[in-house]
Coordinates of C-alpha atoms in Angstrom, one line a residue:
Chain X
M1 CA -24.3 26.5 -18.8
T2 CA -21.7 23.9 -17.2
K3 CA -21.7 20.7 -19.8
I4 CA -20.4 17.6 -17.9
V5 CA -19.9 14.7 -19.5
V6 CA -19.0 11.9 -16.8
C7 CA -16.8 9.0 -17.6
A8 CA -15.6 6.0 -15.3
P9 CA -12.0 5.6 -15.4
S10 CA -12.2 2.9 -12.4
G11 CA -15.3 0.8 -11.6
P12 CA -18.6 0.3 -13.6
F13 CA -21.4 2.7 -12.8
E14 CA -24.8 1.7 -12.5
R15 CA -27.8 2.9 -15.1
S16 CA -30.6 3.4 -12.3
S17 CA -27.7 5.4 -10.2
A18 CA -27.0 7.6 -13.4
A19 CA -30.9 8.0 -14.1
K20 CA -31.1 9.1 -10.6
V21 CA -28.2 12.0 -10.8
E22 CA -30.0 13.0 -14.5
H23 CA -32.9 13.6 -12.8
F24 CA -31.2 15.8 -9.9
A25 CA -29.4 17.8 -13.0
R26 CA -32.5 18.5 -15.0
D27 CA -33.5 20.8 -12.3
Q28 CA -30.1 22.3 -11.7
P29 CA -30.0 25.9 -13.4
G30 CA -26.9 26.2 -15.5
I31 CA -25.9 22.3 -15.3
T32 CA -26.5 20.0 -18.4
L33 CA -25.1 16.2 -18.0
V34 CA -24.1 13.4 -20.0
F35 CA -22.9 9.7 -19.0
H36 CA -20.4 8.1 -21.5
E37 CA -22.0 4.9 -22.7
Q38 CA -18.5 3.4 -21.4
C39 CA -19.4 4.0 -17.5
F40 CA -22.0 1.1 -17.9
A41 CA -19.3 -1.1 -19.4
R42 CA -18.1 -4.4 -17.5
A43 CA -14.8 -5.9 -17.6
G44 CA -14.0 -8.2 -14.7
H45 CA -13.0 -5.5 -11.8
F46 CA -13.8 -2.6 -14.4
A47 CA -16.1 -0.5 -16.3
G48 CA -14.5 -1.8 -19.4
T49 CA -11.3 -3.1 -20.5
D50 CA -8.4 -0.7 -20.2
A51 CA -8.8 0.1 -24.1
Q52 CA -12.2 0.9 -23.6
R53 CA -11.3 3.2 -20.2
V54 CA -8.3 5.0 -22.0
A55 CA -10.9 5.5 -25.3
A56 CA -13.9 7.1 -23.2
L57 CA -11.5 9.1 -21.0
V58 CA -9.8 10.8 -24.0
A59 CA -13.1 11.3 -25.6
C60 CA -14.2 13.1 -23.2
A61 CA -11.4 15.3 -22.4
N62 CA -10.9 16.3 -26.1
D63 CA -14.3 16.9 -26.9
P64 CA -14.9 20.6 -27.4
D65 CA -18.5 20.5 -26.4
Y66 CA -17.8 19.8 -22.8
D67 CA -16.8 22.3 -19.8
A68 CA -15.9 19.4 -17.3
V69 CA -15.1 15.8 -16.8
W70 CA -16.7 13.9 -14.1
F71 CA -15.0 10.6 -12.7
A72 CA -18.4 8.7 -11.9
R73 CA -16.7 6.4 -9.0
G74 CA -13.9 5.0 -7.8
G75 CA -13.3 1.5 -7.1
Y76 CA -10.0 1.1 -8.4
G77 CA -8.8 1.0 -12.0
A78 CA -7.4 4.2 -13.0
C79 CA -3.7 4.2 -12.0
R80 CA -3.7 1.5 -15.1
I81 CA -4.6 3.5 -18.0
A82 CA -3.7 7.3 -16.7
E83 CA -0.5 7.7 -18.4
Q84 CA -2.0 6.2 -21.7
A85 CA -4.4 8.5 -21.5
L86 CA -2.9 11.8 -20.7
A87 CA -0.2 11.3 -23.6
R88 CA -3.6 11.7 -25.9
M89 CA -5.1 14.4 -24.7
D90 CA -5.2 17.3 -26.5
E91 CA -5.4 21.3 -26.3
T92 CA -9.0 21.0 -25.6
A93 CA -8.7 18.8 -22.7
R94 CA -6.3 21.1 -21.1
G95 CA -9.2 23.9 -20.9
K96 CA -11.7 21.8 -18.3
A97 CA -11.8 20.8 -15.2
Y98 CA -12.0 16.9 -13.9
L99 CA -13.4 16.2 -11.0
G100 CA -13.5 13.4 -8.6
C101 CA -11.8 11.6 -5.8
S102 CA -10.8 7.8 -4.0
D103 CA -9.3 6.2 -6.9
A104 CA -10.1 9.2 -9.8
G105 CA -7.0 10.7 -7.1
Y106 CA -4.5 9.1 -9.8
L107 CA -6.0 10.8 -12.4
L108 CA -6.3 13.7 -10.7
A109 CA -2.4 13.4 -9.5
G110 CA -1.6 13.0 -13.1
L111 CA -3.4 15.6 -14.6
Y112 CA -2.1 18.1 -12.6
R113 CA 1.5 16.9 -13.0
N114 CA 0.8 17.2 -16.4
G115 CA -0.5 20.6 -16.2
I116 CA -3.4 19.3 -17.8
G117 CA -6.8 21.4 -16.9
R118 CA -8.1 21.7 -13.5
P119 CA -8.2 18.9 -11.0
V120 CA -10.3 18.9 -8.3
H121 CA -10.8 16.6 -5.8
A122 CA -14.8 16.3 -5.3
P123 CA -17.7 13.9 -4.7
M124 CA -18.8 11.9 -7.4
P125 CA -22.2 10.8 -9.3
V126 CA -21.9 7.5 -7.2
D127 CA -22.8 9.9 -3.9
V128 CA -26.1 9.9 -5.3
E129 CA -26.7 6.6 -3.5
R130 CA -25.4 7.8 -0.3
A131 CA -28.3 9.4 2.4
D132 CA -28.0 12.9 2.0
G133 CA -26.0 12.1 -1.6
N134 CA -28.0 15.1 -3.4
A135 CA -25.9 17.2 -1.3
A136 CA -23.2 16.0 -2.4
I137 CA -24.0 16.3 -5.9
S138 CA -25.5 20.0 -5.9
R139 CA -22.0 20.7 -4.3
V140 CA -20.3 19.9 -7.4
F141 CA -22.7 21.8 -9.5
A142 CA -22.4 24.9 -7.3
F143 CA -18.5 24.7 -7.3
L144 CA -18.7 24.6 -10.9
A145 CA -20.9 28.0 -11.2
G146 CA -18.1 29.3 -9.2
D147 CA -19.5 29.2 -5.4
C148 CA -17.0 29.1 -3.1
T149 CA -18.8 27.9 -0.1
T150 CA -18.3 24.4 -1.3
L151 CA -14.9 24.6 -1.1
E152 CA -12.8 23.3 2.2
P153 CA -13.0 25.6 4.4
T154 CA -9.2 25.7 5.4
L155 CA -8.0 26.7 2.1
D156 CA -5.9 29.8 2.2
G157 CA -3.5 31.3 0.7
R158 CA -1.1 28.5 0.0
P159 CA -1.1 26.1 -3.0
A160 CA -3.4 22.3 -1.9
A161 CA -4.3 18.8 -3.3
A162 CA -6.2 16.3 -1.7
F163 CA -6.3 12.4 -2.1
N164 CA -7.0 9.4 -0.8
L165 CA -4.2 8.1 1.4
T166 CA -3.9 4.7 0.0
T167 CA -3.9 6.7 -3.5
L168 CA -1.2 9.0 -2.6
A169 CA 1.0 6.8 -0.9
M170 CA 0.7 4.1 -4.3
L171 CA 1.8 7.6 -6.4
V172 CA 4.6 8.0 -4.8
G173 CA 7.5 7.5 -7.2
T174 CA 5.3 6.9 -9.9
P175 CA 5.1 8.9 -13.0
L176 CA 2.0 10.3 -12.0
M177 CA 3.5 11.7 -9.0
P178 CA 3.0 15.4 -9.0
D179 CA 5.2 17.9 -7.5
L180 CA 3.4 19.4 -4.4
A181 CA 6.2 21.4 -3.0
G182 CA 5.1 24.0 -0.9
H183 CA 1.5 22.6 -1.0
V184 CA -1.2 21.9 2.0
V185 CA -2.2 18.1 1.4
M186 CA -5.0 16.4 2.9
V187 CA -5.4 13.0 3.2
E188 CA -8.6 10.5 3.6
E189 CA -9.5 6.8 4.0
V190 CA -12.1 4.3 4.1
S191 CA -12.5 0.9 5.1
E192 CA -8.8 0.6 5.8
H193 CA -7.4 -1.0 9.5
L194 CA -5.4 1.5 11.8
Y195 CA -2.0 -0.6 11.0
A196 CA -2.9 -0.2 7.8
I197 CA -2.7 3.3 8.0
D198 CA 0.4 3.3 9.9
R199 CA 1.8 1.8 7.3
L200 CA 0.7 3.8 4.5
F201 CA 1.8 6.8 6.4
F202 CA 5.5 4.9 7.1
H203 CA 5.6 4.5 3.2
L204 CA 4.4 8.3 3.0
A205 CA 6.8 9.7 5.4
A206 CA 10.0 8.2 3.4
A207 CA 9.1 10.3 0.6
M208 CA 7.5 13.7 2.7
P209 CA 11.0 15.4 3.0
A210 CA 11.4 15.4 -0.8
M211 CA 8.1 16.9 -1.3
K212 CA 8.6 19.8 0.8
L213 CA 5.0 19.8 1.7
A214 CA 4.0 23.2 3.7
G215 CA 1.9 21.0 5.7
L216 CA -0.4 17.4 6.1
R217 CA -4.3 17.6 6.9
L218 CA -6.0 15.0 7.8
G219 CA -9.7 14.2 6.4
R220 CA -12.0 11.5 8.0
V221 CA -11.0 8.1 8.4
S222 CA -14.4 6.4 8.1
E223 CA -15.1 2.8 8.4
V224 CA -11.9 1.1 10.0
P225 CA -13.0 -2.5 10.2
H226 CA -13.0 -4.5 13.7
N227 CA -9.6 -5.7 14.4
D228 CA -8.7 -8.5 16.6
R229 CA -7.2 -6.0 19.4
P230 CA -7.1 -2.1 19.4
F231 CA -4.3 -0.7 17.6
G232 CA -3.6 1.8 20.5
A233 CA -3.5 5.2 19.1
D234 CA -6.2 6.9 16.7
A235 CA -6.2 8.2 12.9
E236 CA -4.8 11.6 14.5
D237 CA -2.5 10.4 16.7
I238 CA -0.4 7.9 13.8
A239 CA -1.0 11.2 11.1
R240 CA 0.8 13.5 13.7
Y241 CA 3.6 10.9 14.7
W242 CA 4.4 10.3 10.8
C243 CA 4.4 14.1 10.5
G244 CA 6.9 14.4 13.2
R245 CA 9.1 11.7 12.6
A246 CA 8.9 13.2 8.5
G247 CA 9.4 16.9 9.6
V248 CA 6.1 17.9 8.0
P249 CA 3.7 20.0 9.8
F250 CA 0.6 18.4 10.5
L251 CA -1.9 21.3 10.0
G252 CA -5.0 19.4 11.7
R253 CA -8.4 18.1 10.2
A254 CA -9.6 18.9 6.7
N255 CA -13.4 18.5 5.9
I256 CA -12.9 15.5 3.5
G257 CA -13.7 11.9 3.0
H258 CA -15.5 9.0 1.9
D259 CA -18.9 10.9 2.8
C260 CA -21.8 13.5 1.5
A261 CA -19.9 16.1 3.8
N262 CA -17.0 15.8 1.7
R263 CA -15.9 19.4 0.1
I264 CA -14.2 20.6 -2.4
V265 CA -10.3 20.8 -3.0
P266 CA -9.5 22.3 -6.0
F267 CA -6.1 21.1 -6.9
G268 CA -3.3 24.3 -6.7
A269 CA -3.9 28.0 -6.0
R270 CA -7.3 29.2 -5.3
D271 CA -6.1 32.5 -7.2
V272 CA -5.1 30.7 -10.0
W273 CA -8.3 29.4 -10.2
G274 CA -10.0 32.6 -9.9
L275 CA -11.7 31.7 -6.9
A276 CA -12.6 34.3 -4.3
P277 CA -11.8 33.6 -0.2
T278 CA -13.6 31.0 1.6
G279 CA -16.8 31.4 2.6
D280 CA -17.7 34.2 0.0
A281 CA -19.8 33.9 -2.8
P282 CA -17.9 34.9 -5.9
Chain R
M1 CA 25.1 -26.2 18.5
T2 CA 22.7 -23.7 17.0
K3 CA 21.4 -21.4 19.4
I4 CA 18.4 -19.6 18.9
V5 CA 16.8 -16.6 20.3
V6 CA 13.6 -15.0 19.5
C7 CA 12.0 -11.9 19.5
A8 CA 8.9 -10.0 18.4
P9 CA 9.5 -6.8 16.3
S10 CA 5.5 -6.8 15.2
G11 CA 2.4 -8.3 17.0
P12 CA 2.6 -9.9 20.3
F13 CA 3.2 -13.7 20.7
E14 CA 1.3 -16.3 23.2
R15 CA 2.8 -18.1 25.7
S16 CA 1.1 -21.5 25.3
S17 CA 2.4 -20.8 21.3
A18 CA 6.1 -20.6 22.8
A19 CA 5.7 -23.7 25.1
K20 CA 4.6 -25.7 21.6
V21 CA 8.0 -24.3 20.0
E22 CA 9.9 -25.0 23.0
H23 CA 8.4 -28.3 23.5
F24 CA 9.3 -29.0 20.1
A25 CA 12.6 -28.0 19.9
R26 CA 13.7 -29.7 23.1
D27 CA 13.8 -32.8 20.9
Q28 CA 15.8 -31.7 17.8
P29 CA 19.4 -32.4 18.1
G30 CA 21.7 -29.5 18.4
I31 CA 19.1 -26.7 19.0
T32 CA 18.7 -24.4 21.8
L33 CA 15.8 -22.0 21.9
V34 CA 14.8 -19.2 24.1
F35 CA 11.9 -16.5 23.9
H36 CA 12.9 -13.4 24.8
E37 CA 10.4 -12.0 27.8
Q38 CA 9.4 -9.2 25.1
C39 CA 7.6 -11.9 23.0
F40 CA 4.5 -11.7 25.1
A41 CA 4.6 -7.9 26.0
R42 CA 1.6 -5.7 24.8
A43 CA 1.1 -1.9 23.6
G44 CA -2.0 -1.9 21.4
H45 CA -1.4 -3.5 18.3
F46 CA 2.2 -4.4 19.4
A47 CA 4.3 -6.5 21.3
G48 CA 5.4 -3.7 23.8
T49 CA 6.2 -0.2 22.8
D50 CA 8.2 0.7 19.9
A51 CA 11.3 1.6 23.0
Q52 CA 10.4 -2.3 24.1
R53 CA 10.8 -3.8 21.0
V54 CA 13.8 -1.8 19.7
A55 CA 15.7 -3.1 23.4
A56 CA 14.9 -6.5 22.9
L57 CA 15.9 -6.5 19.0
V58 CA 19.0 -5.1 19.9
A59 CA 19.8 -7.0 23.2
C60 CA 19.0 -10.2 20.8
A61 CA 21.1 -9.1 18.2
N62 CA 24.4 -8.2 20.3
D63 CA 24.3 -11.0 22.5
P64 CA 27.2 -13.3 21.6
D65 CA 25.4 -16.1 23.5
Y66 CA 23.0 -16.4 20.4
D67 CA 23.5 -17.6 16.7
A68 CA 20.6 -16.5 15.3
V69 CA 17.8 -14.0 15.8
W70 CA 14.0 -15.6 14.9
F71 CA 11.3 -13.1 14.5
A72 CA 8.1 -14.4 16.5
R73 CA 5.4 -13.5 14.1
G74 CA 4.1 -10.6 12.0
G75 CA 1.1 -8.6 12.2
Y76 CA 2.8 -5.1 11.7
G77 CA 4.9 -3.0 13.4
A78 CA 8.8 -3.8 12.1
C79 CA 8.6 -0.8 10.3
R80 CA 8.3 1.9 13.1
I81 CA 11.5 0.3 14.9
A82 CA 13.5 -0.9 12.1
E83 CA 16.1 1.9 11.5
Q84 CA 16.4 2.6 15.3
A85 CA 17.5 -1.0 16.4
L86 CA 19.5 -1.5 12.8
A87 CA 21.9 1.8 13.9
R88 CA 22.3 0.2 17.6
M89 CA 23.4 -3.0 16.3
D90 CA 27.2 -3.9 17.0
E91 CA 29.8 -6.0 15.7
T92 CA 28.4 -9.2 17.3
A93 CA 25.0 -8.7 15.5
R94 CA 27.1 -9.1 11.9
G95 CA 27.7 -12.4 12.5
K96 CA 24.3 -14.1 13.1
A97 CA 21.1 -15.1 11.3
Y98 CA 18.2 -13.2 11.5
L99 CA 15.0 -15.2 10.6
G100 CA 11.2 -14.4 9.5
C101 CA 8.8 -13.5 6.9
S102 CA 5.9 -11.3 6.4
D103 CA 6.1 -8.1 8.4
A104 CA 9.4 -9.2 9.3
G105 CA 10.6 -8.4 5.9
Y106 CA 11.2 -4.7 7.1
L107 CA 13.8 -5.6 9.0
L108 CA 15.1 -8.5 6.7
A109 CA 15.6 -5.6 4.0
G110 CA 16.9 -3.1 6.5
L111 CA 19.8 -5.7 7.7
Y112 CA 20.8 -6.6 3.9
R113 CA 20.7 -3.0 3.2
N114 CA 23.2 -2.4 6.1
G115 CA 25.0 -5.5 5.7
I116 CA 24.5 -6.9 9.1
G117 CA 24.1 -10.6 9.3
R118 CA 22.1 -12.9 7.1
P119 CA 19.0 -12.2 6.5
V120 CA 16.9 -15.5 5.9
H121 CA 13.2 -15.6 4.3
A122 CA 11.6 -18.2 6.3
P123 CA 8.8 -19.5 8.8
M124 CA 8.4 -18.3 11.8
P125 CA 7.6 -19.7 15.4
V126 CA 3.7 -18.4 14.9
D127 CA 3.8 -21.2 12.2
V128 CA 3.3 -23.6 15.2
E129 CA -0.6 -22.9 15.3
R130 CA -1.2 -24.0 11.7
A131 CA -1.7 -27.3 10.7
D132 CA 1.3 -29.5 10.1
G133 CA 3.4 -26.5 12.0
N134 CA 6.3 -28.6 13.1
A135 CA 7.0 -29.2 9.7
A136 CA 7.8 -25.6 8.8
I137 CA 9.3 -25.1 12.5
S138 CA 12.1 -28.0 11.9
R139 CA 12.5 -26.8 8.2
V140 CA 14.0 -23.9 10.1
F141 CA 16.3 -25.7 12.4
A142 CA 17.5 -28.1 9.6
F143 CA 18.7 -25.0 8.0
L144 CA 20.6 -23.7 10.7
A145 CA 22.2 -27.0 10.5
G146 CA 23.0 -26.7 7.1
D147 CA 20.0 -28.4 5.7
C148 CA 20.0 -27.3 1.4
T149 CA 17.1 -29.5 1.0
T150 CA 14.9 -26.7 3.3
L151 CA 15.7 -24.1 0.4
E152 CA 13.5 -22.5 -2.1
P153 CA 14.0 -25.2 -5.1
T154 CA 14.6 -22.4 -7.9
L155 CA 17.5 -20.7 -6.2
D156 CA 20.2 -20.8 -8.7
G157 CA 23.6 -19.0 -8.9
R158 CA 22.0 -15.9 -9.0
P159 CA 21.0 -13.5 -5.5
A160 CA 17.8 -13.6 -4.0
A161 CA 15.4 -11.9 -2.1
A162 CA 11.7 -12.6 -0.6
F163 CA 9.2 -10.6 0.6
N164 CA 5.6 -10.2 1.5
L165 CA 4.2 -8.4 -1.6
T166 CA 2.5 -5.3 0.6
T167 CA 6.3 -5.1 2.8
L168 CA 8.3 -4.7 -0.2
A169 CA 6.0 -2.2 -2.2
M170 CA 5.7 -0.1 1.4
L171 CA 9.8 -0.5 1.3
V172 CA 10.4 0.7 -1.9
G173 CA 11.7 4.5 -1.4
T174 CA 12.5 4.0 2.3
P175 CA 15.8 3.9 4.3
L176 CA 15.3 0.0 4.7
M177 CA 15.1 -0.3 1.0
P178 CA 18.1 -2.8 0.2
D179 CA 19.8 -2.7 -3.2
L180 CA 18.3 -5.6 -5.1
A181 CA 20.4 -5.0 -8.8
G182 CA 20.9 -8.9 -10.2
H183 CA 18.3 -10.4 -7.4
V184 CA 15.7 -12.8 -8.0
V185 CA 12.8 -11.3 -6.0
M186 CA 10.0 -13.4 -4.7
V187 CA 6.9 -12.1 -3.4
E188 CA 3.8 -13.3 -1.8
E189 CA 0.8 -12.3 -0.5
V190 CA -2.0 -13.2 2.0
S191 CA -5.5 -11.8 2.6
E192 CA -5.3 -9.1 -0.2
H193 CA -8.2 -8.3 -2.7
L194 CA -6.7 -9.0 -6.2
Y195 CA -7.8 -5.3 -7.1
A196 CA -4.9 -4.5 -4.2
I197 CA -2.5 -7.0 -5.5
D198 CA -2.5 -4.8 -8.8
R199 CA -2.5 -1.4 -7.3
L200 CA 0.4 -3.1 -5.3
F201 CA 2.2 -4.2 -8.4
F202 CA 1.4 -0.5 -10.3
H203 CA 3.2 0.9 -7.4
L204 CA 6.2 -1.6 -7.3
A205 CA 6.2 -1.3 -11.5
A206 CA 7.2 2.4 -11.4
A207 CA 10.4 1.4 -9.2
M208 CA 11.1 -1.7 -11.2
P209 CA 13.3 -0.7 -13.9
A210 CA 15.7 1.1 -11.3
M211 CA 16.2 -1.8 -9.1
K212 CA 17.5 -3.9 -12.3
L213 CA 16.6 -7.2 -10.8
A214 CA 17.1 -10.0 -12.4
G215 CA 13.7 -11.0 -12.4
L216 CA 10.3 -11.3 -10.4
R217 CA 8.8 -14.7 -9.2
L218 CA 5.5 -15.1 -7.5
G219 CA 5.0 -17.1 -4.4
R220 CA 1.3 -18.1 -3.2
V221 CA -1.2 -15.6 -3.4
S222 CA -3.8 -17.2 -0.3
E223 CA -6.7 -16.5 1.3
V224 CA -7.7 -14.0 -1.1
P225 CA -11.2 -12.5 0.0
H226 CA -14.2 -12.8 -2.0
N227 CA -15.1 -9.3 -3.9
D228 CA -18.5 -7.9 -5.2
R229 CA -17.1 -8.9 -8.7
P230 CA -14.6 -10.8 -10.0
F231 CA -11.2 -9.4 -10.9
G232 CA -11.1 -11.1 -14.3
A233 CA -7.7 -11.9 -13.6
D234 CA -5.3 -14.1 -11.3
A235 CA -2.3 -13.1 -9.4
E236 CA -0.1 -15.1 -11.7
D237 CA -1.6 -12.8 -14.4
I238 CA -1.4 -9.1 -12.8
A239 CA 2.3 -10.3 -11.5
R240 CA 2.8 -11.3 -15.6
Y241 CA 1.4 -8.0 -17.2
W242 CA 3.2 -5.6 -14.2
C243 CA 6.6 -7.4 -15.0
G244 CA 5.9 -6.7 -18.5
R245 CA 5.2 -3.0 -18.1
A246 CA 8.0 -2.4 -16.0
G247 CA 10.8 -4.7 -18.4
V248 CA 11.3 -6.8 -15.9
P249 CA 11.6 -11.0 -16.7
F250 CA 9.0 -13.2 -14.9
L251 CA 10.8 -15.9 -14.1
G252 CA 7.6 -18.5 -12.6
R253 CA 6.3 -19.2 -9.7
A254 CA 8.2 -19.8 -5.7
N255 CA 7.6 -22.0 -3.1
I256 CA 7.1 -19.4 -0.7
G257 CA 4.1 -18.3 1.2
H258 CA 1.9 -17.7 4.1
D259 CA 1.3 -21.3 5.1
C260 CA 3.7 -24.3 6.4
A261 CA 5.2 -25.1 2.5
N262 CA 7.1 -21.7 2.7
R263 CA 10.3 -23.0 1.8
I264 CA 13.4 -21.0 2.6
V265 CA 15.3 -18.0 0.8
P266 CA 18.4 -16.5 2.4
F267 CA 19.0 -13.1 1.0
G268 CA 21.9 -12.9 -1.5
A269 CA 23.7 -15.4 -3.1
R270 CA 23.8 -19.0 -2.4
D271 CA 28.1 -19.2 -2.9
V272 CA 28.6 -16.3 -0.6
W273 CA 26.9 -18.3 2.2
G274 CA 28.3 -21.6 1.7
L275 CA 25.4 -23.6 1.0
A276 CA 25.3 -26.6 -1.6
P277 CA 23.2 -26.3 -4.7
T278 CA 19.9 -27.0 -4.0
G279 CA 18.7 -30.5 -3.2
D280 CA 22.0 -31.8 -2.1
A281 CA 22.6 -32.3 1.7
P282 CA 26.1 -30.2 2.7

């Protein structure tokens, strides 16, 4: 039995969405799932004040009743509370998995930097509102049950990490940024102009040599807004160009993104987590 | 007589706009103004390829016929070419003023870092298309003629610099970032959600202690897009909050922004440029 608790360190979650996820989870063998009440709190942009979000995240992390902390959604706000929350996590927090993506990447980064638990880039409860959202949700449940067919297929012997591109660019140089030396880093983006993606890569490229990455993979870049003129290059051209300038191997694409096909990327090395090679069930 | 040449290191400029600026400049005593042909080149998002933009910028900077290089507009692209262009600037380039704002901030930063010429945060030719655009254009001409009433009124004995917020956040940690120790830094923003502004400040706040700023001033934050929920704080609240977290004095507002009231901020200290105290004509 894997016991999952959901909290919302960024934007607020809807009760109607939570009901759908709970309903779906009820039919999944080996899973129990609880939404922390803080998911539904509201304070301006956020799911409650910074203090409320810290308190809920720390309560979930330090509660021995749960095996996994699942971040309800992105939407911005985790970076404001991550340091404070991490400082209050105890030994119990170190034993569990933390799953999410998008804005939750600030927490995955900070957890990884501090060696707390097992950060996992994964679909989130909010995906239940997408078409085929249950496929994303059940991928998380299957991963927690040890099913390695849920993993990003390019994962190999090298340690990996995955981020939203904006999130990674904003993490650079902050107290949340983990050591990614030797890692294959995957980035995805949504709802950003190509010029903004080029600009984020400009910023990352300056940091990349010191990061000593094994290489970079590009996930999906979706819902690019219409601009008044074509950029003149696509997202993969942009990633290749800046990897070239930074001297970092561009390794191709990754099957991650703001969509239901988003495959799972546990931070770090597969063997550390006891995961079998890709494609084999455990 | 001040001889100004305009080039476009970011987005392309319109010939019709150039004609308006030229027409207005013709009536200004002591000013001659020329648009480099590269302003009208187009390559995808940019005013010509990276190579074309580097060549034009270096030609303008190194040409002893001109006293000032004025950047036609923002729009993204200067960061791609700045390092290459700066490396090719010669002694002539060190004797002149460079004026612009928004995306041109990457160049102002790199010029300032490398001690090349006199970088100035100022209106741009593109402002001619705004209502009351001639007021912005004539402010630049008056500044070049030594009129200190054009300056940002809060400038005092301390060195200063001004940037678009996104530009400054993307500059941090790059080879273009100048030493801003002891500086009053002013930031302005346009067309960004308040959550994005908060996120940019999160990123900057991590760098600010090492920057050893004298303080930060907030310019105008304009054209904030509508969001599905209110952020819960305004731009000044956000700037104050992150300055507080970073331990940097928040000094109040500055009269800069993406608009025709945008006052002029020469990088560095007033006395270095021989500028009289604010409000006095020279």
